[in-house]
Amino acid sequence: MLINTFFLALREIRRNVLRSFLTILGIVIGVSAVIVMVTIGGGATAQVTEQIASLGSNLLMIRVGQHMGPGQTSAAPSFDLDDAQALFREIPAITAVAPSSSQKVTAVYGNANWSTAVTGIDNGFFTVRNWTVQAGRQFLDTELRSGKAVCVIGATVAKELFGQQNPLDSKMRLGNFSCQIIGLLEAKGQSTFGSDQDDLVLVPLRTFQRRISGNQDISLIQVSVAEGRSTDKAKSDIEYLLRERRHISGSENDNFQVRDLKEITKMLTGTTQILTTLLGAVAAVSLLVGGIGIMNIMLVSVTERTREIGIRLAIGALEREVLLQFLVEAVVLSSFGGLIGILLAVSASIGLTKMLNIPFIFNPGIMVIAFLFSAAVGVIFGFFPARKAARLDPIDALRHE
Amino acid sequence: MPAAEQTERHPLVELQGVTKVYGSGTAAMRALRGVSLRIDEGEFVAVMGPSGSGKSTCMNILGCLDTPTEGRYLFKDVEVGSLTRNQRALLRRHHLGFVFQGFNLLNRTSALENVELPLIYRGVKLEERRSRAGNALALVGLAGWEYHTPGELSGGQQQRVAIARAIVTEPALLLADEPTGNLDTARSLEIMELLTSFNQDQGITIVMVTHEQTMAQFARRVVQFQDGLVVTDRVNGEVR
Ligand SMILES: Nc1ncnc2c1ncn2[C@@H]1O[C@H](COP(=O)(O)OP(=O)(O)OP(=O)(O)O)[C@@H](O)[C@H]1O
Ligand SMILES: [Mg+2]
């Protein structure tokens, strides 16, 4: 009997191609919209989170000058190496400190040249900014002290100047001097703010001061705050110490600024999450619209189907046989639509995440939810009108207008 | 009615004081006003009467499609009113064949599949089902029309599909509401011959509504309805 009913249901589906197609379409749209939106939102959030991790933990950036409004800073004396050492010495929460200065230069190798930023650093920079040297090595103490012409380059610079070649131990020109490449940084990709993090050349700070800037100035000090210590407390300690060292009296404003990059990035994560929620809401609406579509089709066909039910009952079908047929029909249509929706959504998500350059994260939970919702709509609106009809006397079902 | 003939036979269906009221209050329509009727196994009964006299209503009750407002309906000595919905459905499935006045075929469904339908619910296997449905269609003169849907068939052809669907199960009781209403005289006579042979060769009891005296001639007994009552019930003088 079950086989017979299944067979009858399939026959009805085939017989009403348009109705079946529209039902399936509603489910496909609902299911795939939800899955695609949620997958994209999830991918974007994951990317931001990953970038926060790559920034280094508990990073504070200390810059010269007072922030005066968008893009403006007032002139003020630079930091020097002593400032950096004092910070490290006096504030116990600081685990690593990285003084640096940078400038735009043109790097030249053979016929290739590439405009990039060169930054003078010491080895603390690698720790603070979470950089890994993928090939070669960091600077030696002797190189740092003597200001040797050596450099570590980022992946973008390596690609632009050397292509497929191995840049290690080659010499390239940086402005007016040539330096030997001793290390290659592991690629980090785009930053949360959209700039290329791998477009950089690192040289020892002393080398930078002697050969490029020609002065002792340090424009940026980055510090790591120990895990579990408050960055706010560290921030105020730094401000206090630097005000003292720079002889700023009580009523004057700071002529430097301490920024907690993590805060900004956290804000950005918040934005991404809002975006994800928004996408989810849009998706939920499409699911609802799909559901209403299915509902309409099912309800519209009730008149015709009530007569069909009447005929079946008159010929000797049991109420439960008729119901089973309608249930099987609804389940087959809904599952079919759901499966197509999932397949469509997965391929669309893979394509879109590739295009938007965000990771594709497989999320089975949302697939199950979207599928169950559509299936429920299909089954409920396919089944309940049928149940109402199947409970009529055959003659009343036949007379139904 | 010759009493001797009746005692030999077993009653198949019996209506006892059946009434049917549609609607209620001032809008109430008394379609049947106390019909008592006994039909024995193997009979061929023609039901006649003016339009609106309650013929179809009575047929629907006999076919277990509708329930009487008052009175009793016995099918093989079982009171139908005391059966559950499922039991009545099984009664229709195994013992009854019904030709509706309005055909009631499934739309967009081939003639063959329409005729197969009662066999599906009886659990007949595919091959047997196909051949029996094909034979039934051939009997009503529709060989070669198996794969046409009701929309592609004339009224008369649809009526014959409906007849095929009713007879394909070889039911104990065949109820036909104006089975020749849409057919020309030649076709009507063919159908009547067919019904007669069913009645005589297979012992199928037939109750048939008709407006035409010629068709009523084929039956042994003619029951006349008027205003929801049986007014005459006589054995046909000129049985063929
Ligand atoms: N569902 C219904 N609701 C209300 N009244 C009905 C209903 N069905 C039938 N009637 C009424 O009951 C009466 C008997 O109807 P019925 O269909 O039995 O007549 P009939 O003898 O079959 O007529 P015809 O020869 O035209 O088919 C009619 O007056 C009709 O209007
Ligand atoms: Mg009638």
XYZ file of C-alpha atoms and ligand atoms in Angstrom:
673
model
C 0.000 0.000 0.000
C 2.851 2.328 0.815
C 4.419 1.644 -2.565
C 1.114 2.332 -4.275
C 0.706 5.607 -2.450
C 4.238 6.647 -3.288
C 3.590 5.800 -6.905
C 0.346 7.807 -6.908
C 2.129 10.786 -5.373
C 4.899 10.750 -7.964
C 2.289 10.516 -10.687
C 0.518 13.608 -9.339
C 3.796 15.520 -9.220
C 4.573 14.618 -12.797
C 1.059 15.432 -13.894
C 1.154 18.939 -12.445
C 4.513 20.009 -13.788
C 3.908 23.738 -13.448
C 2.572 23.564 -9.919
C 5.401 21.254 -8.869
C 7.953 23.502 -10.536
C 6.627 26.619 -8.778
C 6.613 24.891 -5.408
C 10.172 23.705 -5.907
C 11.192 27.167 -7.097
C 9.860 28.779 -3.933
C 11.845 26.399 -1.783
C 14.989 26.705 -3.899
C 14.944 30.503 -3.634
C 14.310 30.502 0.095
C 16.902 27.883 0.957
C 19.666 29.168 -1.275
C 19.221 32.835 -0.297
C 19.581 32.047 3.387
C 22.570 29.782 2.932
C 24.436 32.170 0.630
C 23.895 35.205 2.861
C 24.860 33.438 6.032
C 27.928 31.871 4.418
C 29.157 35.230 3.099
C 28.529 36.947 6.421
C 30.318 34.165 8.271
C 33.266 34.314 5.887
C 33.634 38.082 6.318
C 33.546 37.796 10.102
C 36.086 34.995 10.056
C 38.395 37.077 7.902
C 38.276 40.058 10.262
C 38.871 37.829 13.259
C 41.845 36.238 11.568
C 43.309 39.642 10.781
C 42.970 40.776 14.359
C 44.982 37.753 15.387
C 47.637 38.518 12.764
C 48.072 42.042 14.128
C 49.735 40.700 17.257
C 48.160 40.514 20.629
C 47.537 43.668 22.645
C 49.304 46.051 20.343
C 49.618 49.743 21.250
C 50.940 52.273 18.733
C 52.605 55.430 19.984
C 52.940 58.245 17.429
C 54.382 61.712 17.521
C 52.003 64.644 17.198
C 48.539 65.535 18.369
C 45.586 64.371 16.461
C 43.863 67.582 15.322
C 41.088 66.219 13.205
C 40.923 64.104 10.104
C 44.428 63.590 8.733
C 46.053 66.438 10.642
C 48.694 66.254 13.286
C 50.573 69.151 14.798
C 54.342 69.231 14.565
C 56.157 67.968 17.655
C 59.573 66.607 18.559
C 60.218 62.984 17.588
C 60.902 60.109 19.939
C 64.375 58.688 20.284
C 65.790 55.302 21.163
C 65.959 56.252 24.859
C 62.206 56.797 24.966
C 61.658 53.269 23.703
C 64.105 51.784 26.191
C 62.557 53.769 29.051
C 59.092 52.480 28.216
C 60.342 48.916 28.285
C 62.239 49.470 31.519
C 59.676 51.452 33.512
C 56.376 49.815 32.574
C 56.254 46.151 33.622
C 53.105 45.402 31.584
C 55.063 45.985 28.364
C 56.608 42.732 27.131
C 58.159 43.952 23.902
C 58.856 47.294 22.342
C 59.523 48.141 18.704
C 60.766 51.621 17.811
C 60.657 52.350 14.104
C 60.806 54.965 11.403
C 59.762 54.637 7.822
C 59.887 56.402 4.517
C 58.846 55.843 0.937
C 61.680 54.665 -1.319
C 62.069 53.019 -4.683
C 63.567 49.531 -4.516
C 65.481 48.425 -7.611
C 66.670 45.001 -8.685
C 67.977 44.476 -12.196
C 65.481 46.106 -14.530
C 62.626 45.947 -12.022
C 61.803 48.767 -9.667
C 59.063 49.073 -7.108
C 57.971 51.936 -4.931
C 57.568 50.744 -1.371
C 58.047 51.786 2.262
C 61.302 51.035 4.033
C 61.139 50.756 7.809
C 64.031 50.849 10.229
C 63.441 48.459 13.106
C 65.030 46.259 15.703
C 64.083 42.616 16.284
C 61.295 43.590 18.729
C 59.278 44.562 15.642
C 58.865 40.916 14.620
C 57.442 40.035 18.040
C 55.184 43.040 18.394
C 53.686 42.802 14.917
C 53.566 39.022 14.799
C 55.771 38.713 11.726
C 57.305 35.377 10.888
C 60.441 35.128 8.786
C 59.522 32.441 6.329
C 62.980 32.025 4.758
C 66.338 33.336 5.937
C 66.630 35.020 9.327
C 66.019 38.089 11.476
C 68.788 40.676 12.014
C 71.861 39.769 14.075
C 72.794 41.965 17.049
C 76.004 42.961 15.263
C 74.063 44.038 12.196
C 71.691 46.091 14.351
C 74.520 47.745 16.250
C 76.743 48.499 13.297
C 73.934 49.512 10.932
C 74.813 47.021 8.221
C 73.233 47.191 4.764
C 70.991 44.150 5.114
C 67.229 43.840 4.762
C 64.220 41.573 5.210
C 61.511 41.967 2.574
C 57.770 41.341 2.402
C 56.086 38.993 -0.038
C 54.774 41.725 -2.339
C 58.212 43.293 -2.769
C 59.712 39.850 -3.425
C 57.095 39.145 -6.058
C 57.385 42.507 -7.791
C 61.182 42.560 -7.946
C 62.139 38.911 -8.154
C 59.111 37.134 -9.596
C 59.680 33.413 -9.278
C 63.373 33.868 -8.384
C 64.672 33.317 -4.860
C 65.573 36.767 -3.487
C 67.662 35.495 -0.568
C 71.281 36.767 -0.611
C 70.623 38.970 -3.642
C 71.521 42.628 -3.467
C 68.960 45.275 -4.239
C 69.140 49.042 -4.320
C 67.150 51.057 -1.794
C 67.285 54.725 -2.688
C 70.987 55.542 -2.777
C 72.510 52.435 -1.214
C 72.412 48.738 -1.936
C 71.612 46.106 0.634
C 71.669 42.378 0.920
C 68.423 40.448 1.411
C 68.769 38.116 4.386
C 65.145 37.224 5.125
C 61.724 36.848 3.576
C 58.524 37.553 5.554
C 55.576 35.237 5.528
C 52.649 36.799 3.635
C 49.774 38.341 5.637
C 47.608 39.605 2.805
C 45.359 42.623 2.936
C 44.758 44.391 6.205
C 41.301 45.002 7.591
C 41.625 48.531 6.264
C 42.367 47.328 2.763
C 46.104 48.098 2.482
C 48.678 45.507 1.429
C 50.532 44.478 4.574
C 53.204 42.619 2.615
C 54.426 45.685 0.735
C 57.403 46.533 2.992
C 61.176 46.388 3.382
C 62.745 46.128 6.844
C 66.269 47.343 7.633
C 68.068 47.776 10.988
C 67.013 51.043 12.644
C 70.571 52.336 12.644
C 70.965 51.624 8.945
C 67.752 53.573 8.312
C 68.920 56.543 10.374
C 72.343 56.696 8.683
C 71.550 55.902 5.083
C 67.985 57.062 4.589
C 66.691 59.644 7.037
C 70.030 61.078 8.159
C 68.755 61.791 11.693
C 68.104 59.961 14.993
C 64.321 60.444 14.934
C 61.877 57.688 15.718
C 58.316 58.356 14.522
C 56.575 55.295 15.833
C 56.948 53.079 18.882
C 54.842 49.950 18.983
C 54.568 47.945 22.194
C 53.042 44.636 23.234
C 51.138 44.517 26.478
C 51.380 41.294 28.450
C 48.436 38.928 28.028
C 45.924 39.458 30.823
C 47.125 42.990 31.661
C 44.855 45.904 30.986
C 45.769 47.819 27.840
C 43.994 50.880 29.260
C 46.252 50.848 32.309
C 49.325 50.398 30.080
C 48.094 53.256 27.904
C 47.805 55.669 30.819
C 51.206 54.541 32.191
C 52.771 55.236 28.795
C 51.118 58.651 28.609
C 52.301 59.529 32.095
C 55.881 58.455 31.414
C 56.137 60.160 28.041
C 54.640 63.440 29.355
C 57.340 63.418 31.984
C 60.094 62.639 29.515
C 58.849 65.284 27.068
C 58.388 67.891 29.813
C 54.719 68.534 29.243
C 53.206 70.491 32.123
C 49.843 69.653 33.691
C 47.693 72.025 31.644
C 49.245 71.280 28.234
C 47.888 68.690 25.843
C 49.877 65.623 24.851
C 52.023 66.106 21.754
C 51.878 62.391 20.995
C 49.156 59.817 20.851
C 48.763 56.267 22.048
C 46.349 54.195 19.997
C 44.980 50.801 20.775
C 44.645 49.232 17.338
C 42.723 46.368 18.760
C 39.907 48.656 19.799
C 39.504 49.909 16.264
C 39.563 46.437 14.878
C 37.084 45.235 17.437
C 34.785 47.992 16.311
C 35.230 46.745 12.788
C 34.351 43.222 13.861
C 31.224 44.634 15.426
C 30.364 46.244 12.105
C 30.882 42.985 10.276
C 28.647 41.224 12.727
C 25.923 43.821 12.250
C 26.313 43.277 8.540
C 25.983 39.541 8.998
C 22.830 40.030 11.021
C 21.481 42.329 8.338
C 22.255 39.789 5.626
C 20.587 37.170 7.767
C 17.477 39.340 8.056
C 17.346 39.852 4.294
C 17.761 36.116 3.877
C 14.992 35.426 6.362
C 12.716 37.683 4.330
C 13.493 35.772 1.153
C 12.810 32.551 2.991
C 9.481 33.972 4.092
C 8.664 35.126 0.564
C 9.562 31.697 -0.741
C 7.340 30.208 1.950
C 4.431 32.451 1.001
C 4.935 31.451 -2.617
C 4.655 27.796 -1.711
C 1.657 28.521 0.482
C -0.153 30.333 -2.341
C 0.420 27.584 -4.830
C -0.741 24.973 -2.373
C -3.862 26.904 -1.383
C -4.790 27.819 -4.946
C -4.725 24.199 -5.963
C -7.015 23.189 -3.118
C -10.260 23.620 -5.077
C -9.090 21.379 -7.836
C -7.586 18.970 -5.403
C -10.679 18.801 -3.226
C -12.540 17.421 -6.214
C -9.693 14.983 -6.792
C -9.921 13.902 -3.178
C -13.681 13.464 -3.560
C -13.175 11.222 -6.575
C -10.601 9.129 -4.762
C -12.795 8.773 -1.686
C -15.815 7.863 -3.843
C -13.825 5.151 -5.558
C -12.898 3.638 -2.203
C -9.709 5.321 -1.002
C -9.331 5.519 2.778
C -8.842 8.905 4.365
C -5.361 7.916 5.491
C -4.379 6.742 2.016
C -5.359 10.085 0.545
C -3.477 11.917 3.295
C -0.396 9.777 2.875
C -0.411 10.508 -0.834
C -0.520 14.264 -0.218
C 2.106 14.026 2.485
C 4.453 12.061 0.252
C 3.849 14.560 -2.529
C 4.673 17.508 -0.285
C 7.714 15.812 1.229
C 9.112 14.758 -2.137
C 8.637 18.237 -3.611
C 10.047 20.015 -0.567
C 13.081 17.767 -0.203
C 13.798 17.961 -3.889
C 13.578 21.759 -3.775
C 15.663 21.836 -0.608
C 18.408 19.716 -2.138
C 18.559 21.818 -5.286
C 18.610 24.935 -3.094
C 21.528 23.612 -1.063
C 23.526 22.610 -4.139
C 22.877 25.977 -5.749
C 23.750 27.847 -2.571
C 27.007 25.969 -2.031
C 28.245 26.590 -5.563
C 27.143 30.241 -5.443
C 28.834 30.683 -2.046
C 32.081 29.168 -3.262
C 32.052 31.460 -6.294
C 31.143 34.585 -4.335
C 33.643 34.027 -1.526
C 36.339 33.567 -4.142
C 35.297 36.771 -5.854
C 35.154 38.751 -2.601
C 38.390 37.172 -1.392
C 36.965 35.887 1.880
C 37.209 32.368 3.294
C 34.438 29.875 2.484
C 33.163 28.335 5.694
C 30.874 25.336 5.360
C 27.947 25.822 7.737
C 25.784 22.695 7.957
C 23.599 24.175 10.707
C 22.078 26.857 8.525
C 21.504 24.359 5.724
C 19.543 22.134 8.040
C 17.510 25.077 9.358
C 16.714 26.501 5.921
C 15.851 23.059 4.622
C 13.597 22.215 7.542
C 11.799 25.548 7.337
C 11.001 25.181 3.651
C 10.056 21.565 4.056
C 7.764 22.492 6.929
C 6.062 25.190 4.855
C 5.628 22.773 1.965
C 4.304 19.998 4.125
C 2.035 22.155 6.269
C 0.414 23.978 3.388
C 0.264 20.894 1.210
C -1.043 18.671 3.938
C -3.536 20.598 6.031
C -5.893 21.696 3.243
C -5.800 18.108 2.018
C -6.661 16.857 5.484
C -9.631 19.154 5.660
C -10.870 17.870 2.307
C -10.274 14.225 3.136
C -12.534 14.514 6.187
C -15.534 15.592 4.107
C -18.212 13.194 2.930
C -17.198 12.146 -0.591
C -20.239 13.853 -2.080
C -19.378 17.162 -0.392
C -15.802 16.976 -1.605
C -17.071 16.300 -5.125
C -19.426 19.277 -5.007
C -16.727 21.625 -3.746
C -16.510 24.829 -5.777
C -44.726 -8.343 -7.622
C -44.607 -12.157 -7.840
C -43.850 -13.260 -4.299
C -42.331 -16.598 -5.363
C -39.546 -14.898 -7.242
C -38.565 -12.723 -4.293
C -38.245 -15.452 -1.701
C -35.636 -17.236 -3.811
C -33.477 -14.155 -3.841
C -31.432 -12.468 -1.131
C -31.848 -8.763 -0.472
C -28.710 -6.837 -1.457
C -29.705 -3.329 -0.372
C -32.693 -2.023 1.483
C -33.820 1.538 2.236
C -36.267 1.889 5.126
C -38.073 5.197 5.436
C -35.119 7.186 4.179
C -35.364 10.973 4.121
C -32.785 13.512 3.048
C -33.010 17.171 3.920
C -30.570 19.710 2.447
C -30.054 22.908 4.393
C -32.115 23.873 7.418
C -34.875 26.213 8.605
C -36.847 27.972 5.866
C -34.190 27.116 3.293
C -34.567 23.409 4.031
C -35.017 21.249 0.918
C -36.547 17.839 1.438
C -35.018 15.870 -1.435
C -36.221 12.480 -0.149
C -39.347 12.219 1.958
C -39.462 8.635 3.208
C -38.236 6.207 0.584
C -38.450 2.488 1.242
C -36.931 0.285 -1.399
C -35.543 -3.233 -1.459
C -33.292 -4.437 -4.222
C -32.290 -8.093 -4.426
C -29.101 -9.653 -5.690
C -29.042 -9.972 -9.444
C -31.745 -7.398 -10.166
C -31.593 -4.798 -12.921
C -33.557 -1.748 -11.815
C -34.289 1.416 -13.763
C -35.022 4.550 -11.762
C -37.087 7.176 -13.522
C -38.750 10.409 -12.602
C -38.797 14.124 -13.355
C -35.813 16.352 -12.772
C -35.367 17.236 -9.113
C -37.401 14.290 -7.876
C -34.506 12.920 -5.785
C -33.079 10.216 -8.040
C -29.447 11.284 -7.706
C -29.845 11.867 -3.991
C -31.129 8.323 -3.598
C -28.274 6.940 -5.714
C -25.695 8.805 -3.613
C -27.128 7.243 -0.477
C -27.139 3.779 -2.062
C -23.512 4.404 -3.103
C -22.505 5.268 0.475
C -21.357 8.673 -0.738
C -23.924 10.518 1.334
C -25.792 9.719 4.536
C -29.562 9.792 5.002
C -31.069 12.383 7.355
C -33.467 9.781 8.749
C -34.206 6.120 8.114
C -32.066 3.039 7.689
C -29.924 1.786 4.866
C -28.992 -1.902 4.928
C -26.303 -3.312 2.670
C -26.304 -7.126 2.811
C -28.145 -6.873 6.150
C -25.521 -4.557 7.601
C -26.717 -1.142 8.679
C -24.521 1.352 6.794
C -25.263 4.129 9.293
C -23.481 2.166 12.012
C -20.282 1.741 9.990
C -17.223 3.955 10.407
C -15.938 6.164 7.605
C -13.220 3.670 6.820
C -15.635 0.750 6.754
C -17.847 2.646 4.343
C -14.819 3.437 2.167
C -13.960 -0.268 2.105
C -17.556 -1.088 1.202
C -17.294 1.287 -1.779
C -13.922 -0.134 -2.691
C -14.911 -3.797 -2.706
C -18.619 -3.905 -3.520
C -19.713 -0.786 -5.354
C -19.243 0.755 -8.745
C -20.579 4.243 -9.398
C -21.134 6.105 -12.665
C -21.639 9.777 -11.813
C -24.057 12.000 -13.625
C -21.157 14.438 -14.076
C -18.504 11.747 -14.848
C -16.012 12.923 -12.192
C -12.876 11.787 -13.974
C -9.437 12.959 -12.831
C -8.256 15.863 -14.984
C -5.052 15.615 -16.985
C -5.105 11.888 -16.371
C -5.303 9.387 -19.214
C -8.405 7.266 -19.708
C -6.385 4.183 -18.856
C -5.124 5.650 -15.578
C -8.614 6.781 -14.647
C -9.947 3.286 -15.154
C -6.999 1.806 -13.287
C -7.633 3.924 -10.200
C -10.136 1.653 -8.379
C -7.844 -1.308 -9.066
C -4.911 0.527 -7.464
C -6.900 0.926 -4.264
C -7.820 -2.752 -4.449
C -4.120 -3.577 -4.564
C -4.154 -5.189 -8.006
C -0.655 -5.597 -9.476
C 0.470 -3.349 -12.308
C 0.324 -5.829 -15.228
C -3.065 -7.217 -14.317
C -4.317 -3.706 -13.641
C -3.219 -2.515 -17.076
C -4.809 -5.388 -18.919
C -8.080 -5.225 -16.990
C -8.357 -1.463 -17.486
C -7.585 -1.930 -21.188
C -10.281 -4.596 -21.483
C -12.857 -2.430 -19.728
C -12.117 0.436 -22.123
C -12.441 -1.939 -25.063
C -15.819 -3.123 -23.748
C -17.214 0.412 -23.794
C -15.826 0.925 -27.296
C -12.796 3.042 -26.416
C -9.982 0.784 -27.607
C -7.250 3.072 -28.943
C -8.258 5.976 -26.685
C -6.324 4.741 -23.630
C -3.864 7.605 -23.520
C -6.283 10.462 -24.078
C -7.083 12.686 -21.114
C -10.656 13.777 -20.305
C -9.913 17.170 -21.876
C -9.234 15.426 -25.177
C -12.389 13.312 -25.111
C -15.981 14.179 -26.072
C -18.714 14.148 -23.447
C -19.911 10.760 -24.638
C -16.399 9.360 -24.561
C -15.860 10.683 -21.053
C -19.107 9.060 -20.016
C -17.898 5.741 -21.366
C -14.597 6.104 -19.484
C -16.674 6.665 -16.331
C -18.650 3.492 -17.097
C -15.433 1.548 -17.680
C -14.090 2.771 -14.357
C -17.243 1.561 -12.589
C -17.337 -1.888 -14.165
C -13.611 -2.672 -14.145
C -13.808 -4.004 -10.578
C -16.854 -6.170 -11.361
C -18.692 -4.802 -8.330
C -21.586 -6.526 -6.563
C -23.714 -3.425 -7.112
C -23.355 -1.076 -10.045
C -24.999 2.312 -9.605
C -25.285 4.332 -12.790
C -26.701 7.854 -12.778
C -27.868 8.510 -16.350
C -25.089 6.463 -17.967
C -26.429 7.149 -21.446
C -27.310 10.817 -20.927
C -24.614 12.008 -23.308
C -24.707 9.217 -25.846
C -26.472 8.901 -29.193
C -29.090 6.202 -29.545
C -26.759 3.672 -31.175
C -24.125 4.095 -28.486
C -26.767 4.049 -25.776
C -28.111 0.748 -27.012
C -24.581 -0.685 -27.064
C -24.041 0.375 -23.492
C -27.376 -1.076 -22.473
C -26.447 -4.390 -24.125
C -23.217 -4.317 -22.171
C -24.979 -3.649 -18.877
C -27.506 -6.384 -19.610
C -24.745 -8.896 -20.255
C -23.027 -7.866 -17.021
C -26.276 -8.387 -15.193
C -27.057 -11.739 -16.770
C -23.620 -13.323 -17.180
C -21.904 -12.082 -14.040
C -24.873 -11.579 -11.804
C -24.007 -7.957 -11.121
C -26.898 -6.057 -9.580
C -27.563 -2.816 -11.454
C -29.484 0.297 -10.483
C -29.654 2.813 -13.291
C -31.218 6.249 -13.512
C -32.574 7.136 -16.911
C -34.991 9.563 -18.525
C -35.534 7.451 -21.601
C -38.228 4.827 -21.859
C -36.145 2.908 -24.429
C -33.324 2.464 -21.969
C -35.658 1.570 -19.140
C -36.910 -1.275 -21.326
C -33.684 -3.120 -20.661
C -34.370 -3.312 -16.943
C -36.543 -5.908 -15.239
C -38.025 -3.465 -12.824
C -38.814 0.250 -13.048
C -39.023 2.492 -9.994
C -40.698 5.865 -10.492
C -39.757 8.834 -8.301
C -41.767 11.985 -7.756
C -41.166 14.763 -5.225
C -38.847 12.657 -3.119
C -41.097 9.627 -2.979
C -41.367 6.322 -4.846
C -44.699 6.505 -6.658
C -44.655 3.303 -8.706
C -42.510 0.212 -8.539
C -43.324 -2.351 -11.214
C -41.801 -5.266 -13.038
C -41.274 -4.482 -16.681
C -43.823 -6.220 -18.816
C -41.707 -6.561 -21.897
C -38.392 -7.898 -20.708
C -35.920 -8.383 -23.535
N -26.278 19.643 -2.206
C -27.554 20.052 -2.291
N -27.952 21.120 -1.568
C -29.199 21.561 -1.624
N -30.146 21.005 -2.345
C -29.843 19.948 -3.129
C -28.517 19.416 -3.125
N -28.474 18.359 -3.974
C -29.717 18.249 -4.478
N -30.519 19.186 -3.962
C -31.939 19.330 -4.254
O -32.597 18.117 -4.023
C -33.560 17.845 -4.999
C -33.293 16.496 -5.613
O -32.091 16.572 -6.344
P -31.563 15.350 -7.192
O -30.181 15.721 -7.668
O -31.666 14.110 -6.404
O -32.551 15.329 -8.407
P -32.567 14.353 -9.659
O -33.832 13.584 -9.533
O -31.334 13.590 -9.736
O -32.697 15.355 -10.860
P -32.012 15.274 -12.324
O -32.873 14.372 -13.121
O -32.102 16.678 -12.825
O -30.637 14.792 -12.156
C -33.470 18.963 -6.024
O -34.565 19.852 -5.828
C -32.161 19.669 -5.712
O -32.338 21.043 -5.881
Mg -29.724 13.502 -11.021
